[in-house]
Tab-separated table of C-alpha atoms and ligand atoms in Angstrom:
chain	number	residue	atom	x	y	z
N	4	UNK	CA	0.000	0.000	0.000
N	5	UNK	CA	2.899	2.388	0.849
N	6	UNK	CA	4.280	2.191	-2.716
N	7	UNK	CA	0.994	4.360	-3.881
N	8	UNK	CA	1.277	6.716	-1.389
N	9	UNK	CA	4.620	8.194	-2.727
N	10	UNK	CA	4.681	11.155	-4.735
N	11	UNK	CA	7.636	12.206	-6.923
N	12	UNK	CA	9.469	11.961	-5.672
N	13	UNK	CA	27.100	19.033	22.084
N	14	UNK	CA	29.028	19.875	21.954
N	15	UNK	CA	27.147	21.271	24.925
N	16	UNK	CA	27.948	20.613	28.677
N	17	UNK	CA	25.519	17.630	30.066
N	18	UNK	CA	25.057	18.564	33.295
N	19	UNK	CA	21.945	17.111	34.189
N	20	UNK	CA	19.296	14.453	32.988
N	21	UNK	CA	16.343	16.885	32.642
N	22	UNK	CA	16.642	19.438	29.666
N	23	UNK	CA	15.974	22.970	30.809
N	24	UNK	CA	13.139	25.064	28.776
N	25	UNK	CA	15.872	25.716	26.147
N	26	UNK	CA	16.951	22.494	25.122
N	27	UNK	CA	16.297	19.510	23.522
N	28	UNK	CA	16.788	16.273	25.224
N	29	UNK	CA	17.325	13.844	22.016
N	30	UNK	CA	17.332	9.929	22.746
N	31	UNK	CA	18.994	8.113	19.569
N	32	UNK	CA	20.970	5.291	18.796
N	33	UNK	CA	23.263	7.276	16.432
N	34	UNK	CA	26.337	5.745	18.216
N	35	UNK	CA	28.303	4.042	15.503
N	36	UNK	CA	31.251	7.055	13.942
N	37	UNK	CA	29.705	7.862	10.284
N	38	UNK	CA	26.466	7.792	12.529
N	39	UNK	CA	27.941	10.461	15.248
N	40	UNK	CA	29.754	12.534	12.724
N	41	UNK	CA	25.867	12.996	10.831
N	42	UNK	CA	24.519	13.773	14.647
N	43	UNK	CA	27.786	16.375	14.877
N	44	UNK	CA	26.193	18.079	12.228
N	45	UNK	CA	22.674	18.424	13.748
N	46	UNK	CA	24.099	19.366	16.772
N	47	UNK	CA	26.411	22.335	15.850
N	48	UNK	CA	23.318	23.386	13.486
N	49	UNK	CA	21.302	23.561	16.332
N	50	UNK	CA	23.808	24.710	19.056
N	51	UNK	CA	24.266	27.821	15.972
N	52	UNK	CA	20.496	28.668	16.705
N	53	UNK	CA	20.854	28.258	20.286
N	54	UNK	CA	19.051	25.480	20.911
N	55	UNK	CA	20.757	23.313	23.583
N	56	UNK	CA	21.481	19.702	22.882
N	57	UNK	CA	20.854	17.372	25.909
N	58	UNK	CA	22.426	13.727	24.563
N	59	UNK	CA	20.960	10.485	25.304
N	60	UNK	CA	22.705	7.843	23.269
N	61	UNK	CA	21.226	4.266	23.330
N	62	UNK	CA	23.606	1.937	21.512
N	63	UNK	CA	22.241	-0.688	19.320
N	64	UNK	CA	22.105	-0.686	15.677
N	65	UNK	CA	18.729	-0.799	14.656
N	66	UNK	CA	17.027	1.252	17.599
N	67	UNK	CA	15.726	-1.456	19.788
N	68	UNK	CA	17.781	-1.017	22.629
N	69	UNK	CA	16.401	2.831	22.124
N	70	UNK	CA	12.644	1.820	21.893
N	71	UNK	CA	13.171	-0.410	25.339
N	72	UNK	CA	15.089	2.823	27.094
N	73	UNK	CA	12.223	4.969	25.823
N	74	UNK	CA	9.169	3.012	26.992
N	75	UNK	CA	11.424	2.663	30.589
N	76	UNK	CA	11.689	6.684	30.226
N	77	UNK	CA	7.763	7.511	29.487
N	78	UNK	CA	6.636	4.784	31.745
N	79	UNK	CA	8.676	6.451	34.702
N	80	UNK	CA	6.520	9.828	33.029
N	81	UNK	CA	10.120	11.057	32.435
N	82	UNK	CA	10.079	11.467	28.556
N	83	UNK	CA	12.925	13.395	26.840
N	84	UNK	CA	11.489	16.247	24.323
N	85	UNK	CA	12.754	14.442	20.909
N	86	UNK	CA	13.318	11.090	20.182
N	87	UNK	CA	14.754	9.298	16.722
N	88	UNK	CA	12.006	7.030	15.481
N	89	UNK	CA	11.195	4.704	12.449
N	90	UNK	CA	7.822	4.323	10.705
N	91	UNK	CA	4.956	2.154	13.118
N	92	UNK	CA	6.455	2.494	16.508
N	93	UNK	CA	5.369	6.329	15.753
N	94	UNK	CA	2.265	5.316	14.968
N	95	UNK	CA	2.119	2.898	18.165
N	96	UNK	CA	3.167	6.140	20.256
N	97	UNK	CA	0.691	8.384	18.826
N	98	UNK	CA	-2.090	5.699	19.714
N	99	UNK	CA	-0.520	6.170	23.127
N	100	UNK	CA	-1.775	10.161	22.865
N	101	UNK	CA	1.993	11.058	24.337
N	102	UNK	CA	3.142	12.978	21.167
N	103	UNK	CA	3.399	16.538	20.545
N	104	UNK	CA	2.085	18.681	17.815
N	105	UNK	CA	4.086	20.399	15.061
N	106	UNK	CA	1.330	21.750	12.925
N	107	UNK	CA	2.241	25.231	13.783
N	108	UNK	CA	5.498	24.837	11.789
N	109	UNK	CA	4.707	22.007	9.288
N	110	UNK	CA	2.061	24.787	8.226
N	111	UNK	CA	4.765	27.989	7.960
N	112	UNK	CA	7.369	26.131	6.519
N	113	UNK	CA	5.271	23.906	3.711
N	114	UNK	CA	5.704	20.266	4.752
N	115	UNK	CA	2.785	18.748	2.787
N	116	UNK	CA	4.356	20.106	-0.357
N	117	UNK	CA	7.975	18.887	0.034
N	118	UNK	CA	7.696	15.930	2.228
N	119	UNK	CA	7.169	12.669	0.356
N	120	UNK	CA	3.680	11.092	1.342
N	121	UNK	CA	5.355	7.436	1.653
N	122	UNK	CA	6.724	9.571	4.812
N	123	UNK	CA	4.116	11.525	5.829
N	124	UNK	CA	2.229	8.162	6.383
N	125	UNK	CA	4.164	8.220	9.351
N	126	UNK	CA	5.012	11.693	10.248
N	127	UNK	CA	0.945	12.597	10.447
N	128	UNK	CA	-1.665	11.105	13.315
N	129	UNK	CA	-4.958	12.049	12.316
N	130	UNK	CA	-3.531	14.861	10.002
N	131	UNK	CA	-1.437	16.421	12.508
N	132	UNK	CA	2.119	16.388	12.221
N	133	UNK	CA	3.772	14.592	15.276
N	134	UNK	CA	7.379	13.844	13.648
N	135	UNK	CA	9.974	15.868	11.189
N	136	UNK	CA	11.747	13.213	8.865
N	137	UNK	CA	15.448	13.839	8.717
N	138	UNK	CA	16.627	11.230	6.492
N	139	UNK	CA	15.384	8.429	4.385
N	140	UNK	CA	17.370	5.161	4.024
N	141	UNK	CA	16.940	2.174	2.240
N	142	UNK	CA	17.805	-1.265	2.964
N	143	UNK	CA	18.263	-3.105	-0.267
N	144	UNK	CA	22.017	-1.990	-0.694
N	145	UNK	CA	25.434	-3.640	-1.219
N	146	UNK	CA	29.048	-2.867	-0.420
N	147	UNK	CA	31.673	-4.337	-2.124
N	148	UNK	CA	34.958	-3.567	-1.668
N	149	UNK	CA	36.244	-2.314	-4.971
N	150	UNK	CA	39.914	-4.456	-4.457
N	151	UNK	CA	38.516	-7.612	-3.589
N	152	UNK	CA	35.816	-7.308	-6.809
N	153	UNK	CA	38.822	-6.297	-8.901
N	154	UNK	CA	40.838	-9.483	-7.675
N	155	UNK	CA	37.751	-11.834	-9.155
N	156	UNK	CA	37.783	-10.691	-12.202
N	157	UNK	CA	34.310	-10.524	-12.333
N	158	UNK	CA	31.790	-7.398	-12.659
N	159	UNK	CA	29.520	-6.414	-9.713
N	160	UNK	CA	26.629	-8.751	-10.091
N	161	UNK	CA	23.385	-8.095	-11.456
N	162	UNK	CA	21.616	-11.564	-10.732
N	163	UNK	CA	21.502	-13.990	-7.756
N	164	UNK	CA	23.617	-16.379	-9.990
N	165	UNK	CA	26.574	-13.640	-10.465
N	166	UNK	CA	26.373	-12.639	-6.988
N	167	UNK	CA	26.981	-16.367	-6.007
N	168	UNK	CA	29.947	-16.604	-8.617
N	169	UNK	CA	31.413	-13.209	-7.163
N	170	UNK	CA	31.124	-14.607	-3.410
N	171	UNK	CA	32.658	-17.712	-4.888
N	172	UNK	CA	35.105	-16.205	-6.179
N	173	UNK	CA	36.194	-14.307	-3.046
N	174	UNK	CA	36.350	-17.079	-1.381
N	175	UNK	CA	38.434	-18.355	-3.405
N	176	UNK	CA	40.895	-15.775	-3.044
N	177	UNK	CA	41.180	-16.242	0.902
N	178	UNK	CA	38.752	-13.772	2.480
N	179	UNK	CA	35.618	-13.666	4.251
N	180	UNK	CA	33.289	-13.131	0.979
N	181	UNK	CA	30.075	-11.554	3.387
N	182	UNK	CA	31.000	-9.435	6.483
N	183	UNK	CA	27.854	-9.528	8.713
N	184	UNK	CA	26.873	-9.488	12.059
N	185	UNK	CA	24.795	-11.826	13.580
N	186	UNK	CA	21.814	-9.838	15.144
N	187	UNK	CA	18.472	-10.504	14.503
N	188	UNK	CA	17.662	-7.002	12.816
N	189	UNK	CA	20.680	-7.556	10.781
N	190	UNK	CA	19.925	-10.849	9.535
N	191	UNK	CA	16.157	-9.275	9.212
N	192	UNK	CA	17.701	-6.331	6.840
N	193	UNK	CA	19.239	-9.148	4.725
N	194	UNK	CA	16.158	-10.942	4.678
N	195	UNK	CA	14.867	-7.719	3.130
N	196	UNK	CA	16.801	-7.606	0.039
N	197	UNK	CA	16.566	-11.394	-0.177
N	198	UNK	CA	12.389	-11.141	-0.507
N	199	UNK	CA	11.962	-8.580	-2.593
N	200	UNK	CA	14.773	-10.129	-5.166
N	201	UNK	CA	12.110	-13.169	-5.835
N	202	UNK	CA	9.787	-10.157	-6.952
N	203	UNK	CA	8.034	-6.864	-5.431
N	204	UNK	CA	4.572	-8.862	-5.521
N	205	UNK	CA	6.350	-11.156	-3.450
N	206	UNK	CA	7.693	-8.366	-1.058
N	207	UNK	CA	3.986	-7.081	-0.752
N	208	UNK	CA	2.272	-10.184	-0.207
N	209	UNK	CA	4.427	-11.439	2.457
N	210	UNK	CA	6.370	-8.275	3.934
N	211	UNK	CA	3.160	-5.938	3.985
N	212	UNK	CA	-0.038	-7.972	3.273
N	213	UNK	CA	1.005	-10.792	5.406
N	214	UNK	CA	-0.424	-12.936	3.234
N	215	UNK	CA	-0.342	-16.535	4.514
N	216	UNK	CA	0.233	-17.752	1.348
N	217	UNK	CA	2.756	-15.617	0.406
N	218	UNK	CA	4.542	-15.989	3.826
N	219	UNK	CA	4.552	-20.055	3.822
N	220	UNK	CA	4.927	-21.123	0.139
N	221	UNK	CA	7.368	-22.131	-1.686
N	222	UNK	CA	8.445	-18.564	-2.894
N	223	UNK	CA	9.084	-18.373	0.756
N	224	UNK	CA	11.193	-21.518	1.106
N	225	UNK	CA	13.701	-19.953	-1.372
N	226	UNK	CA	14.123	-17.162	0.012
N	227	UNK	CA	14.943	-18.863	3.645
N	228	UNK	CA	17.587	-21.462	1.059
N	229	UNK	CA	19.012	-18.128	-0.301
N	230	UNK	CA	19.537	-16.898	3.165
N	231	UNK	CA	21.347	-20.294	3.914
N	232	UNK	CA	23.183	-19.821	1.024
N	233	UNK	CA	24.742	-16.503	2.258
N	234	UNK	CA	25.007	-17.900	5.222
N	235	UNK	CA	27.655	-20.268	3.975
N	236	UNK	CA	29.613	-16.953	3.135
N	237	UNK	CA	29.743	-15.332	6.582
N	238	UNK	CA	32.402	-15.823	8.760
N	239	UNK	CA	32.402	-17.959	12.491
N	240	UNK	CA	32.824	-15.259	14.328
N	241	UNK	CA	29.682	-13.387	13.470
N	242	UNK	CA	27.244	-13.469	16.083
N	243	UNK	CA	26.642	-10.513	17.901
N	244	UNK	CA	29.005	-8.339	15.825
N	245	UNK	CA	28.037	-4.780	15.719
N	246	UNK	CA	27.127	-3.698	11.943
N	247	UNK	CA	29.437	-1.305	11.892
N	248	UNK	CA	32.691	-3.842	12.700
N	249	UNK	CA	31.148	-6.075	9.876
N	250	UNK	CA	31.685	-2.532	7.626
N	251	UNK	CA	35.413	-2.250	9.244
N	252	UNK	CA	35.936	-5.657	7.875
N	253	UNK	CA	35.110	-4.569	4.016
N	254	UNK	CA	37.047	-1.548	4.956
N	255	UNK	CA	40.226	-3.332	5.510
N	256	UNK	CA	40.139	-6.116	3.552
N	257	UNK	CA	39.556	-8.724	5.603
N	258	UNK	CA	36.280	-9.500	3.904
N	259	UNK	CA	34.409	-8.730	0.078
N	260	UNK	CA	31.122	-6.960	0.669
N	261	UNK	CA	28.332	-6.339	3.521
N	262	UNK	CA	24.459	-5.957	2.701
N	263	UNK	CA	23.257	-3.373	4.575
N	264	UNK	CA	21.591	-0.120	4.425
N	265	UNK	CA	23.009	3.210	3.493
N	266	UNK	CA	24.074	4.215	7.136
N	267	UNK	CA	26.966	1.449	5.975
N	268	UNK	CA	28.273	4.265	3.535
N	269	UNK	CA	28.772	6.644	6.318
N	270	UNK	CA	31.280	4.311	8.003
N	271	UNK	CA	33.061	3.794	4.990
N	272	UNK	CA	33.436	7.835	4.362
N	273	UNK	CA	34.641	8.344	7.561
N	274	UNK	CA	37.253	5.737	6.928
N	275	UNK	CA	38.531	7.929	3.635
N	276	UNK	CA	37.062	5.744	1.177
N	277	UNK	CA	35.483	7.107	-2.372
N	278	UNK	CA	32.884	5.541	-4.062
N	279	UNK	CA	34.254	4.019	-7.118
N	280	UNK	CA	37.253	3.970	-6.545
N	281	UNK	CA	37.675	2.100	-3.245
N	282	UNK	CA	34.058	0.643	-2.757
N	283	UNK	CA	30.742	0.029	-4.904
N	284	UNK	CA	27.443	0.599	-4.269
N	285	UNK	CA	24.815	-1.982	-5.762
N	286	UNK	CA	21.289	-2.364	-5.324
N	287	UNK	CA	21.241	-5.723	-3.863
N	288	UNK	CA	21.343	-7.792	-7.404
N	289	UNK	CA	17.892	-8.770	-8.358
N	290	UNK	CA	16.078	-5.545	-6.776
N	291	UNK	CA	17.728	-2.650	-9.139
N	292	UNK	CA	15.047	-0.282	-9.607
N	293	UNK	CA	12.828	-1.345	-6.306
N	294	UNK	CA	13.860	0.570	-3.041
N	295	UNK	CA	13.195	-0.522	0.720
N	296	UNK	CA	13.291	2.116	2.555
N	297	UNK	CA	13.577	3.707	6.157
N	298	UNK	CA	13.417	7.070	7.538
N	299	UNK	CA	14.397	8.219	10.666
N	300	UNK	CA	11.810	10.864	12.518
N	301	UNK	CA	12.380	12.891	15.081
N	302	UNK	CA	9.711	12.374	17.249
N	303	UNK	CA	8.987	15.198	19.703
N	304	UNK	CA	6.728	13.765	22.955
N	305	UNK	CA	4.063	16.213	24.882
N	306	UNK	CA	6.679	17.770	27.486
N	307	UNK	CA	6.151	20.594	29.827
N	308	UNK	CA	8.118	23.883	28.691
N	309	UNK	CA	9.756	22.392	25.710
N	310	UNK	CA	7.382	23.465	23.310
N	311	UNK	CA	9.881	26.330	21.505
N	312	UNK	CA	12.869	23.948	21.762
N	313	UNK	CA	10.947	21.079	20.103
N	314	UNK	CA	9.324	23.301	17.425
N	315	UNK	CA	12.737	25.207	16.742
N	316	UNK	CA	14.462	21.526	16.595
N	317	UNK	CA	12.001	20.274	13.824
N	318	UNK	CA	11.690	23.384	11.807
N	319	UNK	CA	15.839	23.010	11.765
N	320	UNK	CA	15.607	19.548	10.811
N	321	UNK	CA	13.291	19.903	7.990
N	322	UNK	CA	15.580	23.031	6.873
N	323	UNK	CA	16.703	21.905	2.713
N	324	UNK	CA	20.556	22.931	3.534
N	325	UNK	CA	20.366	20.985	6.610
N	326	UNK	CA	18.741	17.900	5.625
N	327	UNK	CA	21.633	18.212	2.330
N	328	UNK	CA	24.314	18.886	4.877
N	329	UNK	CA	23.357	15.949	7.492
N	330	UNK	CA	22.501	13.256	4.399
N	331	UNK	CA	25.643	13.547	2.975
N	332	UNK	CA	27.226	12.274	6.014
N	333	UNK	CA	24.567	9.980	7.156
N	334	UNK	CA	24.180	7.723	3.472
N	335	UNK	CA	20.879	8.551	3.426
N	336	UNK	CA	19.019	10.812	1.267
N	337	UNK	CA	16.928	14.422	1.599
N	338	UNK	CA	13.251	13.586	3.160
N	339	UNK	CA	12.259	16.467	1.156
N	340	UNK	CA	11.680	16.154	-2.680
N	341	UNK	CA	13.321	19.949	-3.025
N	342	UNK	CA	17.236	18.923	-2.420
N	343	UNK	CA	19.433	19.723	-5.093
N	344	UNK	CA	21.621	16.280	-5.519
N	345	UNK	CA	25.263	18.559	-6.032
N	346	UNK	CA	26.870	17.939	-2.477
N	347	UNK	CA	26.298	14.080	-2.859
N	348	UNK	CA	28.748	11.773	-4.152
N	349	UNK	CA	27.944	8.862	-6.521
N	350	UNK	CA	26.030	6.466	-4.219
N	351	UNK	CA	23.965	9.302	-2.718
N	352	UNK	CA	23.061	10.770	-6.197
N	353	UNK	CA	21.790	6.903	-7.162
N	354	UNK	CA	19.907	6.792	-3.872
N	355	UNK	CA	18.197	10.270	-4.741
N	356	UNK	CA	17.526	8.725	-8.118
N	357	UNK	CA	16.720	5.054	-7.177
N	358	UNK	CA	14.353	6.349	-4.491
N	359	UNK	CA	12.344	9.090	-7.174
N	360	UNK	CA	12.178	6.799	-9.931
N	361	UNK	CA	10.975	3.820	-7.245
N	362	UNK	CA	8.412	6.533	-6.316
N	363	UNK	CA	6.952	7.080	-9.534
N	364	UNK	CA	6.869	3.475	-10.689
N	365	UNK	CA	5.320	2.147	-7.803
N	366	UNK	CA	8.143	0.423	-6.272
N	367	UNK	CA	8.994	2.039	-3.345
N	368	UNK	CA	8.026	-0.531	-0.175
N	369	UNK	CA	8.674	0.640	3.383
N	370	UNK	CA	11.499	-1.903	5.133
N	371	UNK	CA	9.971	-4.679	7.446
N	372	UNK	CA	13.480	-5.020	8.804
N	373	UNK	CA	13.155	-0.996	9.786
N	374	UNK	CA	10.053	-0.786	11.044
N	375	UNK	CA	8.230	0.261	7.778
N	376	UNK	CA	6.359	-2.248	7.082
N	377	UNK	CA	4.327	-3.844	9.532
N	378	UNK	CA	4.337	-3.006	13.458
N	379	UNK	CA	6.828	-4.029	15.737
N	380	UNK	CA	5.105	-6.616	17.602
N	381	UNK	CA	5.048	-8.432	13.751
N	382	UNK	CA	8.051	-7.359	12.893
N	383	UNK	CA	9.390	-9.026	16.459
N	384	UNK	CA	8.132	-12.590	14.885
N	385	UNK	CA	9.532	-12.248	12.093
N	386	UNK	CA	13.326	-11.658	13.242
N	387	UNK	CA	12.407	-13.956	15.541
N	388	UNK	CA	12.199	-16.840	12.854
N	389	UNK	CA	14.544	-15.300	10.271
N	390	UNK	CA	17.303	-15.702	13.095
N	391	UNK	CA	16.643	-18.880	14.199
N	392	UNK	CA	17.252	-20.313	10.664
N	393	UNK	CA	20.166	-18.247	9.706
N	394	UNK	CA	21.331	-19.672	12.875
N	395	UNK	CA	20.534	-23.642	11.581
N	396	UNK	CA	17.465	-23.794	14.098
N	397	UNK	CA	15.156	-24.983	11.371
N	398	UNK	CA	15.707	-25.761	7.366
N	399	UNK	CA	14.081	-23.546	4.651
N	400	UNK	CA	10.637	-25.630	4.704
N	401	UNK	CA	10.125	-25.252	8.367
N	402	UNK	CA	11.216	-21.845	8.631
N	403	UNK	CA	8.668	-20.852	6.345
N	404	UNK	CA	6.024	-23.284	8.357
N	405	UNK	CA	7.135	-21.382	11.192
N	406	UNK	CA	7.143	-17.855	9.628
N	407	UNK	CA	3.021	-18.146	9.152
N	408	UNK	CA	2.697	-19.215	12.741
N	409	UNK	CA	4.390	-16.426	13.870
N	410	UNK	CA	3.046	-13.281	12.088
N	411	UNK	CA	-0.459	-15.101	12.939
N	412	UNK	CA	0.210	-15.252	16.339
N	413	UNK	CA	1.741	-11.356	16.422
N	414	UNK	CA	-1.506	-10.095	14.983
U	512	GAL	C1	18.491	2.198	11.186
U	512	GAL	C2	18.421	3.688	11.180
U	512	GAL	C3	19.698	4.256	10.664
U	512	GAL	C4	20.909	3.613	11.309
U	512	GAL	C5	20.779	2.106	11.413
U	512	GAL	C6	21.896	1.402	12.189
U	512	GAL	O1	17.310	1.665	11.703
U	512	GAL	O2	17.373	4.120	10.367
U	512	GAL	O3	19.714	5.645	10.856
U	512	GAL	O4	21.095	4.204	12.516
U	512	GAL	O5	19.571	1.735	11.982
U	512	GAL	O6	21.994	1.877	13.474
């Protein structure tokens, strides 16, 4: 359904827990260094307008280590004034009736126009803003390093089968071909890519519908042997790694590629790579022209006195320089349609593209693994069985079995 919606597409001392009237107490999981280095640049942007910056970082790629630390914070009735958020657990929190309202500057500054609706499917309760959308990511992404491709021979792939003869390849040559860490919403952003390369009826009917039939036949059972498959690729070590050490290990050669979303780009920046020339950016091969995507929100809760803070924060965030300044380092792309493309390198200009022309040809899907496609308490079951099998819990058949009990169960 989301895919019709879209149109065209601290520096500051922290003294104390509780933000005075001024500030903005932010809860994120931005903790990873591309990550931090993008929240630098909302912070001095902010600190420039005076608005103080109170940090609370919850590590944990992903956010669910933040959504845990937030429900601890409002049930204690101790929420912070902004929060980073993905797609339903905003809608789960304005069911709650524990957001705040940002009409008054959605309205000045022209959000309807700019904002794609894909987002504002999210960012609106009842047609009232409640979130400013800083960013929007998508999951269906590869990293190759651009030396280990070049040592295969081979071209980056296009096709399941080429992707297989590339990982084969690296293998071959003595490296770990797939850097990944084993964490259920990283195995879940895999699983992604993996569903929507057997076709984007496919990703609806299982990933969005929750079609039983989608979610337990056979289409199904290949995707859970493809994720086996990779699985073969991935080294011992893996489980538990952070994302961000499975992008150091691209990085430094120890292993070929990582799939992951575009927040993996902002590691590899930071670490003085170029696009092109020391890493490539593929859709994941099978999915070129579909996007999954993600956007983080800034969610601002119903706090007293930090009304002007909160309001100030969002009408910064949704600023067009801004949201150019902060994407460039982030990986991700403008959540405004109005963003001239100039300050982004290769992979961001094909994100900007990929995501407009997904837009327009109705094959932009919101990211299960992210949070944008079905609540969390579904999207729960399904890491939940996507994990146990990439783990060797159950084979492809059962898995899939398993996969229909769950989301039934979750609903
Ligand atoms: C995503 C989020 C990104 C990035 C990533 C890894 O859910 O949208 O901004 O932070 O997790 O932490």
């Amino acid at each position: 359904m989301l895919k019709n919606l879209y149109s065209g597409v601290a520096g500051l001392a922290l003294v104390a827990s509780v933000a005075a009237a001024e500030d903005v107490e932010v809860l994120h999981w931005w903790t990873a260094g591309g990550e931090a280095a993008a929240l630098n640049v909302l912070k001095d942007d902010l600190q420039g307008q005076g608005i103080g910056w109170v940090d609370m970082p919850v590590a944990g790629g992903g956010g669910e280590a933040a959504m845990t630390t937030l429900r601890a914070r409002v049930t204690a009735g101790d929420a912070p004034t902004a929060v980073q958020m993905l797609g339903f657990d905003i809608k789960d929190w304005a069911a709650e009736d524990v957001l705040g309202n940002l009409n008054e500057v959605a309205e000045a500054e022209g959000w309807d126009k700019v904002v794609p609706e894909a987002l504002q499917y999210f960012s609106k309760d009842d047609g009232n803003w409640i979130a400013a959308p800083v960013n929007v990511h998508s999951t269906n992404w590869v990293w190759i390093s651009k030396s280990a491709l070049d040592a295969t021979g081979l071209d980056a792939p296009q096709s399941w089968e080429e992707l297989i003869a590339v990982l084969d390849a690296m293998k071959a040559n003595g490296i770990t071909p797939l850097a990944h860490g084993g964490q259920a919403w990283q195995d879940a952003t895999i699983f992604d890519a993996v569903v929507l390369s057997l076709g984007d009826d496919f990703y609806t009917a299982s990933m969005i519908d929750l079609d039983p039939d989608a979610l337990g036949g056979d289409t199904m059972v290949e995707a859970f042997e493809r994720m086996a498959k990779l699985r073969s690729y991935v080294d011992d070590n893996f489980s538990g790694r952070d994302w961000n050490l499975a992008s150091s290990m691209v990085i430094n050669g120890e292993a070929g590629m990582q799939m992951m979303g575009d927040w993996a780009k902002g590691e590899f920046l930071r670490a003085d790579m170029t696009p092109g020339e020391d890493f490539v950016c593929i859709r994941f091969p099978g999915t070129q022209g579909a996007v999954t995507f993600n956007s983080d929100q800034f969610v601002m809760f119903d706090v007293a006195d930090g009304d002007a803070a909160q309001l100030a924060m969002a009408k910064a965030v949704m600023d067009p320089a801004f949201q150019s300044a902060f994407n460039v380092v982030k990986g991700s792309v403008p959540a405004r349609t109005d963003v001239p493309n100039d300050a982004f390198d290769g992979c961001g200009k094909k994100g900007m593209a990929d995501l407009a022309e997904a837009g327009s040809n109705g094959r932009l899907f919101g990211s299960m693994a992210h949070g944008h496609s079905v609540p969390a308490s579904v999207k729960n079951a399904i890491y939940d069985v996507v994990t146990a099998h990439f783990n060797g819990e159950y084979d492809a058949a059962t898995a899939a079995e398993e996969l229909v009990n769950a989301v039934e169960f979750a609903q």
